Amino acid sequence: MTIRGICMPVHVIDNLSTVAPAQWDALVPGNQPFLRHAFLSALEDSGSLGPRSGWRAEHVLHYENDQLVAALPAYRKWHSYGEYVFDHAWADACRRAG
């Protein structure tokens, strides 16, 4: 199914501290503690996510009239450390190939 004519501008942020906890948590359905602002912020503030861990926050936000109406917590992985299956040979080959 194709939806045409819909324009939904989004913002990508690298730190959840730029979003008010009440605005973020208002979007969390039911009792989902791992989607709450406090939990995700704790991951970022503790260094569990960040340059040293190889994870970068790239949260996707959509605002309407300065009100946060949609949010997607997202992260980008920068290396293979900590994976269950180490794929260093593939990662090195990919890096060399550009």
mmCIF file of N, CA and C in Angstrom:
data_model
loop_
_atom_site.group_PDB
_atom_site.id
_atom_site.type_symbol
_atom_site.label_atom_id
_atom_site.label_comp_id
_atom_site.label_asym_id
_atom_site.label_seq_id
_atom_site.Cartn_x
_atom_site.Cartn_y
_atom_site.Cartn_z
ATOM 1 N N MET A 1 0.848 -1.175 0.000
ATOM 2 C CA MET A 1 0.000 0.000 0.000
ATOM 3 C C MET A 1 0.889 1.232 0.000
ATOM 4 N N THR A 2 0.590 2.134 -0.871
ATOM 5 C CA THR A 2 1.357 3.363 -0.976
ATOM 6 C C THR A 2 0.528 4.530 -0.455
ATOM 7 N N ILE A 3 1.132 5.290 0.406
ATOM 8 C CA ILE A 3 0.486 6.491 0.932
ATOM 9 C C ILE A 3 1.187 7.682 0.299
ATOM 10 N N ARG A 4 0.430 8.480 -0.415
ATOM 11 C CA ARG A 4 1.017 9.623 -1.113
ATOM 12 C C ARG A 4 0.576 10.932 -0.472
ATOM 13 N N GLY A 5 1.428 11.920 -0.609
ATOM 14 C CA GLY A 5 1.067 13.247 -0.161
ATOM 15 C C GLY A 5 1.197 13.487 1.327
ATOM 16 N N ILE A 6 1.864 12.576 2.034
ATOM 17 C CA ILE A 6 2.041 12.768 3.471
ATOM 18 C C ILE A 6 3.455 13.278 3.718
ATOM 19 N N CYS A 7 3.540 14.408 4.363
ATOM 20 C CA CYS A 7 4.833 14.977 4.726
ATOM 21 C C CYS A 7 4.907 15.013 6.246
ATOM 22 N N MET A 8 5.878 14.305 6.786
ATOM 23 C CA MET A 8 6.020 14.246 8.235
ATOM 24 C C MET A 8 7.476 14.556 8.579
ATOM 25 N N PRO A 9 7.793 15.822 8.802
ATOM 26 C CA PRO A 9 9.179 16.165 9.125
ATOM 27 C C PRO A 9 9.595 15.561 10.465
ATOM 28 N N VAL A 10 10.811 15.070 10.502
ATOM 29 C CA VAL A 10 11.326 14.468 11.727
ATOM 30 C C VAL A 10 12.643 15.126 12.111
ATOM 31 N N HIS A 11 12.967 15.002 13.369
ATOM 32 C CA HIS A 11 14.238 15.465 13.914
ATOM 33 C C HIS A 11 14.947 14.243 14.482
ATOM 34 N N VAL A 12 16.252 14.163 14.279
ATOM 35 C CA VAL A 12 17.050 13.087 14.858
ATOM 36 C C VAL A 12 17.971 13.722 15.890
ATOM 37 N N ILE A 13 17.911 13.201 17.114
ATOM 38 C CA ILE A 13 18.730 13.750 18.198
ATOM 39 C C ILE A 13 19.673 12.673 18.718
ATOM 40 N N ASP A 14 20.807 13.104 19.252
ATOM 41 C CA ASP A 14 21.788 12.140 19.756
ATOM 42 C C ASP A 14 21.851 12.098 21.278
ATOM 43 N N ASN A 15 20.902 12.768 21.932
ATOM 44 C CA ASN A 15 20.878 12.761 23.384
ATOM 45 C C ASN A 15 19.457 13.055 23.852
ATOM 46 N N LEU A 16 18.918 12.184 24.662
ATOM 47 C CA LEU A 16 17.531 12.315 25.103
ATOM 48 C C LEU A 16 17.327 13.484 26.066
ATOM 49 N N SER A 17 18.410 14.052 26.577
ATOM 50 C CA SER A 17 18.275 15.158 27.532
ATOM 51 C C SER A 17 17.641 16.394 26.898
ATOM 52 N N THR A 18 17.577 16.441 25.579
ATOM 53 C CA THR A 18 16.973 17.590 24.900
ATOM 54 C C THR A 18 15.448 17.502 24.847
ATOM 55 N N VAL A 19 14.888 16.391 25.333
ATOM 56 C CA VAL A 19 13.435 16.193 25.325
ATOM 57 C C VAL A 19 12.930 16.192 26.766
ATOM 58 N N ALA A 20 11.869 16.917 27.025
ATOM 59 C CA ALA A 20 11.275 16.938 28.368
ATOM 60 C C ALA A 20 10.749 15.545 28.714
ATOM 61 N N PRO A 21 11.105 15.034 29.901
ATOM 62 C CA PRO A 21 10.643 13.698 30.290
ATOM 63 C C PRO A 21 9.128 13.524 30.194
ATOM 64 N N ALA A 22 8.364 14.530 30.597
ATOM 65 C CA ALA A 22 6.901 14.411 30.560
ATOM 66 C C ALA A 22 6.390 14.267 29.129
ATOM 67 N N GLN A 23 7.005 15.002 28.185
ATOM 68 C CA GLN A 23 6.587 14.888 26.781
ATOM 69 C C GLN A 23 6.890 13.495 26.239
ATOM 70 N N TRP A 24 8.090 12.988 26.528
ATOM 71 C CA TRP A 24 8.480 11.655 26.045
ATOM 72 C C TRP A 24 7.577 10.582 26.655
ATOM 73 N N ASP A 25 7.448 10.615 27.971
ATOM 74 C CA ASP A 25 6.689 9.569 28.672
ATOM 75 C C ASP A 25 5.200 9.581 28.321
ATOM 76 N N ALA A 26 4.676 10.721 27.885
ATOM 77 C CA ALA A 26 3.269 10.778 27.477
ATOM 78 C C ALA A 26 3.004 9.893 26.260
ATOM 79 N N LEU A 27 4.047 9.562 25.516
ATOM 80 C CA LEU A 27 3.903 8.727 24.320
ATOM 81 C C LEU A 27 4.094 7.242 24.603
ATOM 82 N N VAL A 28 4.570 6.904 25.797
ATOM 83 C CA VAL A 28 4.862 5.501 26.124
ATOM 84 C C VAL A 28 3.557 4.784 26.458
ATOM 85 N N PRO A 29 3.255 3.706 25.716
ATOM 86 C CA PRO A 29 1.996 2.992 25.972
ATOM 87 C C PRO A 29 2.083 2.106 27.209
ATOM 88 N N GLY A 30 1.062 2.171 28.042
ATOM 89 C CA GLY A 30 0.965 1.268 29.193
ATOM 90 C C GLY A 30 2.174 1.305 30.106
ATOM 91 N N ASN A 31 2.451 0.175 30.702
ATOM 92 C CA ASN A 31 3.555 0.048 31.647
ATOM 93 C C ASN A 31 4.772 -0.536 30.929
ATOM 94 N N GLN A 32 5.503 0.315 30.237
ATOM 95 C CA GLN A 32 6.684 -0.093 29.475
ATOM 96 C C GLN A 32 7.927 0.591 30.059
ATOM 97 N N PRO A 33 8.505 0.053 31.133
ATOM 98 C CA PRO A 33 9.600 0.752 31.810
ATOM 99 C C PRO A 33 10.840 0.957 30.943
ATOM 100 N N PHE A 34 11.062 0.088 29.972
ATOM 101 C CA PHE A 34 12.271 0.202 29.160
ATOM 102 C C PHE A 34 12.145 1.226 28.036
ATOM 103 N N LEU A 35 10.986 1.837 27.898
ATOM 104 C CA LEU A 35 10.797 2.922 26.937
ATOM 105 C C LEU A 35 10.700 4.278 27.622
ATOM 106 N N ARG A 36 10.686 4.291 28.936
ATOM 107 C CA ARG A 36 10.557 5.533 29.705
ATOM 108 C C ARG A 36 11.813 6.402 29.565
ATOM 109 N N HIS A 37 11.599 7.684 29.647
ATOM 110 C CA HIS A 37 12.684 8.665 29.546
ATOM 111 C C HIS A 37 13.779 8.385 30.575
ATOM 112 N N ALA A 38 13.395 8.087 31.806
ATOM 113 C CA ALA A 38 14.383 7.870 32.875
ATOM 114 C C ALA A 38 15.302 6.696 32.551
ATOM 115 N N PHE A 39 14.745 5.609 32.043
ATOM 116 C CA PHE A 39 15.560 4.434 31.729
ATOM 117 C C PHE A 39 16.508 4.721 30.565
ATOM 118 N N LEU A 40 15.979 5.262 29.482
ATOM 119 C CA LEU A 40 16.818 5.537 28.312
ATOM 120 C C LEU A 40 17.877 6.593 28.626
ATOM 121 N N SER A 41 17.515 7.595 29.420
ATOM 122 C CA SER A 41 18.492 8.615 29.820
ATOM 123 C C SER A 41 19.584 8.016 30.693
ATOM 124 N N ALA A 42 19.215 7.090 31.567
ATOM 125 C CA ALA A 42 20.210 6.439 32.424
ATOM 126 C C ALA A 42 21.225 5.674 31.582
ATOM 127 N N LEU A 43 20.778 5.033 30.511
ATOM 128 C CA LEU A 43 21.710 4.336 29.616
ATOM 129 C C LEU A 43 22.703 5.314 29.002
ATOM 130 N N GLU A 44 22.207 6.468 28.584
ATOM 131 C CA GLU A 44 23.078 7.470 27.976
ATOM 132 C C GLU A 44 23.993 8.116 29.010
ATOM 133 N N ASP A 45 23.437 8.510 30.150
ATOM 134 C CA ASP A 45 24.211 9.215 31.175
ATOM 135 C C ASP A 45 25.281 8.339 31.811
ATOM 136 N N SER A 46 25.028 7.038 31.905
ATOM 137 C CA SER A 46 25.984 6.120 32.534
ATOM 138 C C SER A 46 27.122 5.721 31.603
ATOM 139 N N GLY A 47 26.978 6.015 30.309
ATOM 140 C CA GLY A 47 27.989 5.595 29.344
ATOM 141 C C GLY A 47 27.729 4.207 28.783
ATOM 142 N N SER A 48 26.628 3.581 29.205
ATOM 143 C CA SER A 48 26.277 2.277 28.638
ATOM 144 C C SER A 48 26.032 2.405 27.140
ATOM 145 N N LEU A 49 25.544 3.560 26.737
ATOM 146 C CA LEU A 49 25.406 3.909 25.327
ATOM 147 C C LEU A 49 26.256 5.142 25.100
ATOM 148 N N GLY A 50 27.038 5.130 24.052
ATOM 149 C CA GLY A 50 27.886 6.270 23.762
ATOM 150 C C GLY A 50 29.134 5.835 23.028
ATOM 151 N N PRO A 51 30.053 6.760 22.792
ATOM 152 C CA PRO A 51 31.246 6.455 22.002
ATOM 153 C C PRO A 51 32.075 5.284 22.533
ATOM 154 N N ARG A 52 32.221 5.181 23.841
ATOM 155 C CA ARG A 52 33.050 4.101 24.393
ATOM 156 C C ARG A 52 32.406 2.733 24.240
ATOM 157 N N SER A 53 31.075 2.688 24.222
ATOM 158 C CA SER A 53 30.383 1.403 24.105
ATOM 159 C C SER A 53 30.107 1.027 22.652
ATOM 160 N N GLY A 54 30.293 1.968 21.739
ATOM 161 C CA GLY A 54 30.040 1.692 20.332
ATOM 162 C C GLY A 54 28.602 1.894 19.902
ATOM 163 N N TRP A 55 27.781 2.444 20.780
ATOM 164 C CA TRP A 55 26.377 2.705 20.466
ATOM 165 C C TRP A 55 26.148 4.208 20.449
ATOM 166 N N ARG A 56 25.473 4.689 19.433
ATOM 167 C CA ARG A 56 25.151 6.114 19.344
ATOM 168 C C ARG A 56 23.634 6.273 19.281
ATOM 169 N N ALA A 57 23.098 7.133 20.123
ATOM 170 C CA ALA A 57 21.663 7.408 20.100
ATOM 171 C C ALA A 57 21.319 8.195 18.842
ATOM 172 N N GLU A 58 20.259 7.795 18.186
ATOM 173 C CA GLU A 58 19.719 8.515 17.029
ATOM 174 C C GLU A 58 18.196 8.461 17.114
ATOM 175 N N HIS A 59 17.665 9.096 18.150
ATOM 176 C CA HIS A 59 16.229 9.084 18.396
ATOM 177 C C HIS A 59 15.512 9.934 17.344
ATOM 178 N N VAL A 60 14.417 9.418 16.834
ATOM 179 C CA VAL A 60 13.649 10.093 15.787
ATOM 180 C C VAL A 60 12.396 10.710 16.421
ATOM 181 N N LEU A 61 12.216 12.009 16.218
ATOM 182 C CA LEU A 61 11.111 12.744 16.840
ATOM 183 C C LEU A 61 10.269 13.451 15.789
ATOM 184 N N HIS A 62 8.980 13.526 16.056
ATOM 185 C CA HIS A 62 8.071 14.301 15.199
ATOM 186 C C HIS A 62 7.248 15.222 16.095
ATOM 187 N N TYR A 63 7.280 16.508 15.762
ATOM 188 C CA TYR A 63 6.539 17.524 16.514
ATOM 189 C C TYR A 63 5.422 18.101 15.654
ATOM 190 N N GLU A 64 4.324 18.427 16.298
ATOM 191 C CA GLU A 64 3.258 19.202 15.675
ATOM 192 C C GLU A 64 2.927 20.343 16.627
ATOM 193 N N ASN A 65 3.037 21.571 16.129
ATOM 194 C CA ASN A 65 2.784 22.764 16.952
ATOM 195 C C ASN A 65 3.605 22.741 18.238
ATOM 196 N N ASP A 66 4.882 22.443 18.113
ATOM 197 C CA ASP A 66 5.824 22.400 19.237
ATOM 198 C C ASP A 66 5.499 21.334 20.275
ATOM 199 N N GLN A 67 4.637 20.406 19.951
ATOM 200 C CA GLN A 67 4.297 19.307 20.856
ATOM 201 C C GLN A 67 4.835 18.006 20.264
ATOM 202 N N LEU A 68 5.562 17.249 21.065
ATOM 203 C CA LEU A 68 6.068 15.952 20.621
ATOM 204 C C LEU A 68 4.888 14.999 20.462
ATOM 205 N N VAL A 69 4.686 14.482 19.255
ATOM 206 C CA VAL A 69 3.542 13.595 19.003
ATOM 207 C C VAL A 69 3.968 12.190 18.581
ATOM 208 N N ALA A 70 5.250 12.013 18.259
ATOM 209 C CA ALA A 70 5.745 10.680 17.903
ATOM 210 C C ALA A 70 7.233 10.625 18.208
ATOM 211 N N ALA A 71 7.674 9.480 18.709
ATOM 212 C CA ALA A 71 9.088 9.312 19.037
ATOM 213 C C ALA A 71 9.486 7.859 18.833
ATOM 214 N N LEU A 72 10.687 7.678 18.330
ATOM 215 C CA LEU A 72 11.233 6.343 18.120
ATOM 216 C C LEU A 72 12.624 6.301 18.735
ATOM 217 N N PRO A 73 12.806 5.572 19.842
ATOM 218 C CA PRO A 73 14.160 5.440 20.373
ATOM 219 C C PRO A 73 14.964 4.551 19.424
ATOM 220 N N ALA A 74 16.096 5.060 18.973
ATOM 221 C CA ALA A 74 16.901 4.307 18.008
ATOM 222 C C ALA A 74 18.378 4.494 18.323
ATOM 223 N N TYR A 75 19.155 3.476 17.969
ATOM 224 C CA TYR A 75 20.589 3.491 18.246
ATOM 225 C C TYR A 75 21.334 2.904 17.065
ATOM 226 N N ARG A 76 22.528 3.442 16.815
ATOM 227 C CA ARG A 76 23.391 2.922 15.756
ATOM 228 C C ARG A 76 24.600 2.260 16.408
ATOM 229 N N LYS A 77 24.927 1.079 15.964
ATOM 230 C CA LYS A 77 26.081 0.326 16.485
ATOM 231 C C LYS A 77 27.275 0.612 15.590
ATOM 232 N N TRP A 78 28.410 0.971 16.205
ATOM 233 C CA TRP A 78 29.591 1.369 15.448
ATOM 234 C C TRP A 78 30.648 0.285 15.336
ATOM 235 N N HIS A 79 30.570 -0.772 16.122
ATOM 236 C CA HIS A 79 31.567 -1.843 16.019
ATOM 237 C C HIS A 79 30.953 -3.155 16.471
ATOM 238 N N SER A 80 31.736 -4.229 16.395
ATOM 239 C CA SER A 80 31.209 -5.569 16.682
ATOM 240 C C SER A 80 31.501 -6.048 18.094
ATOM 241 N N TYR A 81 32.218 -5.275 18.892
ATOM 242 C CA TYR A 81 32.537 -5.719 20.245
ATOM 243 C C TYR A 81 31.266 -5.920 21.058
ATOM 244 N N GLY A 82 31.228 -7.002 21.805
ATOM 245 C CA GLY A 82 30.066 -7.291 22.619
ATOM 246 C C GLY A 82 29.015 -8.114 21.910
ATOM 247 N N GLU A 83 29.254 -8.440 20.652
ATOM 248 C CA GLU A 83 28.307 -9.275 19.913
ATOM 249 C C GLU A 83 28.489 -10.727 20.334
ATOM 250 N N TYR A 84 27.444 -11.513 20.192
ATOM 251 C CA TYR A 84 27.545 -12.932 20.522
ATOM 252 C C TYR A 84 28.400 -13.672 19.503
ATOM 253 N N VAL A 85 28.342 -13.252 18.270
ATOM 254 C CA VAL A 85 29.151 -13.862 17.216
ATOM 255 C C VAL A 85 30.096 -12.780 16.718
ATOM 256 N N PHE A 86 31.378 -13.002 16.901
ATOM 257 C CA PHE A 86 32.346 -12.011 16.455
ATOM 258 C C PHE A 86 32.550 -12.141 14.958
ATOM 259 N N ASP A 87 32.447 -11.056 14.278
ATOM 260 C CA ASP A 87 32.604 -11.042 12.828
ATOM 261 C C ASP A 87 33.703 -10.060 12.426
ATOM 262 N N HIS A 88 34.805 -10.092 13.166
ATOM 263 C CA HIS A 88 35.881 -9.133 12.924
ATOM 264 C C HIS A 88 36.411 -9.204 11.501
ATOM 265 N N ALA A 89 36.518 -10.417 10.944
ATOM 266 C CA ALA A 89 37.038 -10.544 9.579
ATOM 267 C C ALA A 89 36.128 -9.813 8.591
ATOM 268 N N TRP A 90 34.820 -9.982 8.738
ATOM 269 C CA TRP A 90 33.873 -9.294 7.859
ATOM 270 C C TRP A 90 33.917 -7.789 8.097
ATOM 271 N N ALA A 91 33.986 -7.384 9.339
ATOM 272 C CA ALA A 91 34.032 -5.952 9.651
ATOM 273 C C ALA A 91 35.292 -5.315 9.080
ATOM 274 N N ASP A 92 36.430 -5.995 9.216
ATOM 275 C CA ASP A 92 37.680 -5.473 8.658
ATOM 276 C C ASP A 92 37.612 -5.380 7.139
ATOM 277 N N ALA A 93 37.063 -6.417 6.497
ATOM 278 C CA ALA A 93 36.937 -6.409 5.038
ATOM 279 C C ALA A 93 36.031 -5.268 4.583
ATOM 280 N N CYS A 94 34.955 -5.057 5.290
ATOM 281 C CA CYS A 94 34.028 -3.972 4.955
ATOM 282 C C CYS A 94 34.707 -2.615 5.103
ATOM 283 N N ARG A 95 35.462 -2.439 6.179
ATOM 284 C CA ARG A 95 36.163 -1.181 6.420
ATOM 285 C C ARG A 95 37.195 -0.920 5.315
ATOM 286 N N ARG A 96 37.932 -1.977 4.913
ATOM 287 C CA ARG A 96 38.935 -1.815 3.853
ATOM 288 C C ARG A 96 38.286 -1.500 2.507
ATOM 289 N N ALA A 97 37.102 -2.062 2.269
ATOM 290 C CA ALA A 97 36.412 -1.853 0.994
ATOM 291 C C ALA A 97 35.798 -0.453 0.892
ATOM 292 N N GLY A 98 35.693 0.205 2.025
ATOM 293 C CA GLY A 98 35.149 1.566 2.014
ATOM 294 C C GLY A 98 33.709 1.562 2.308
#
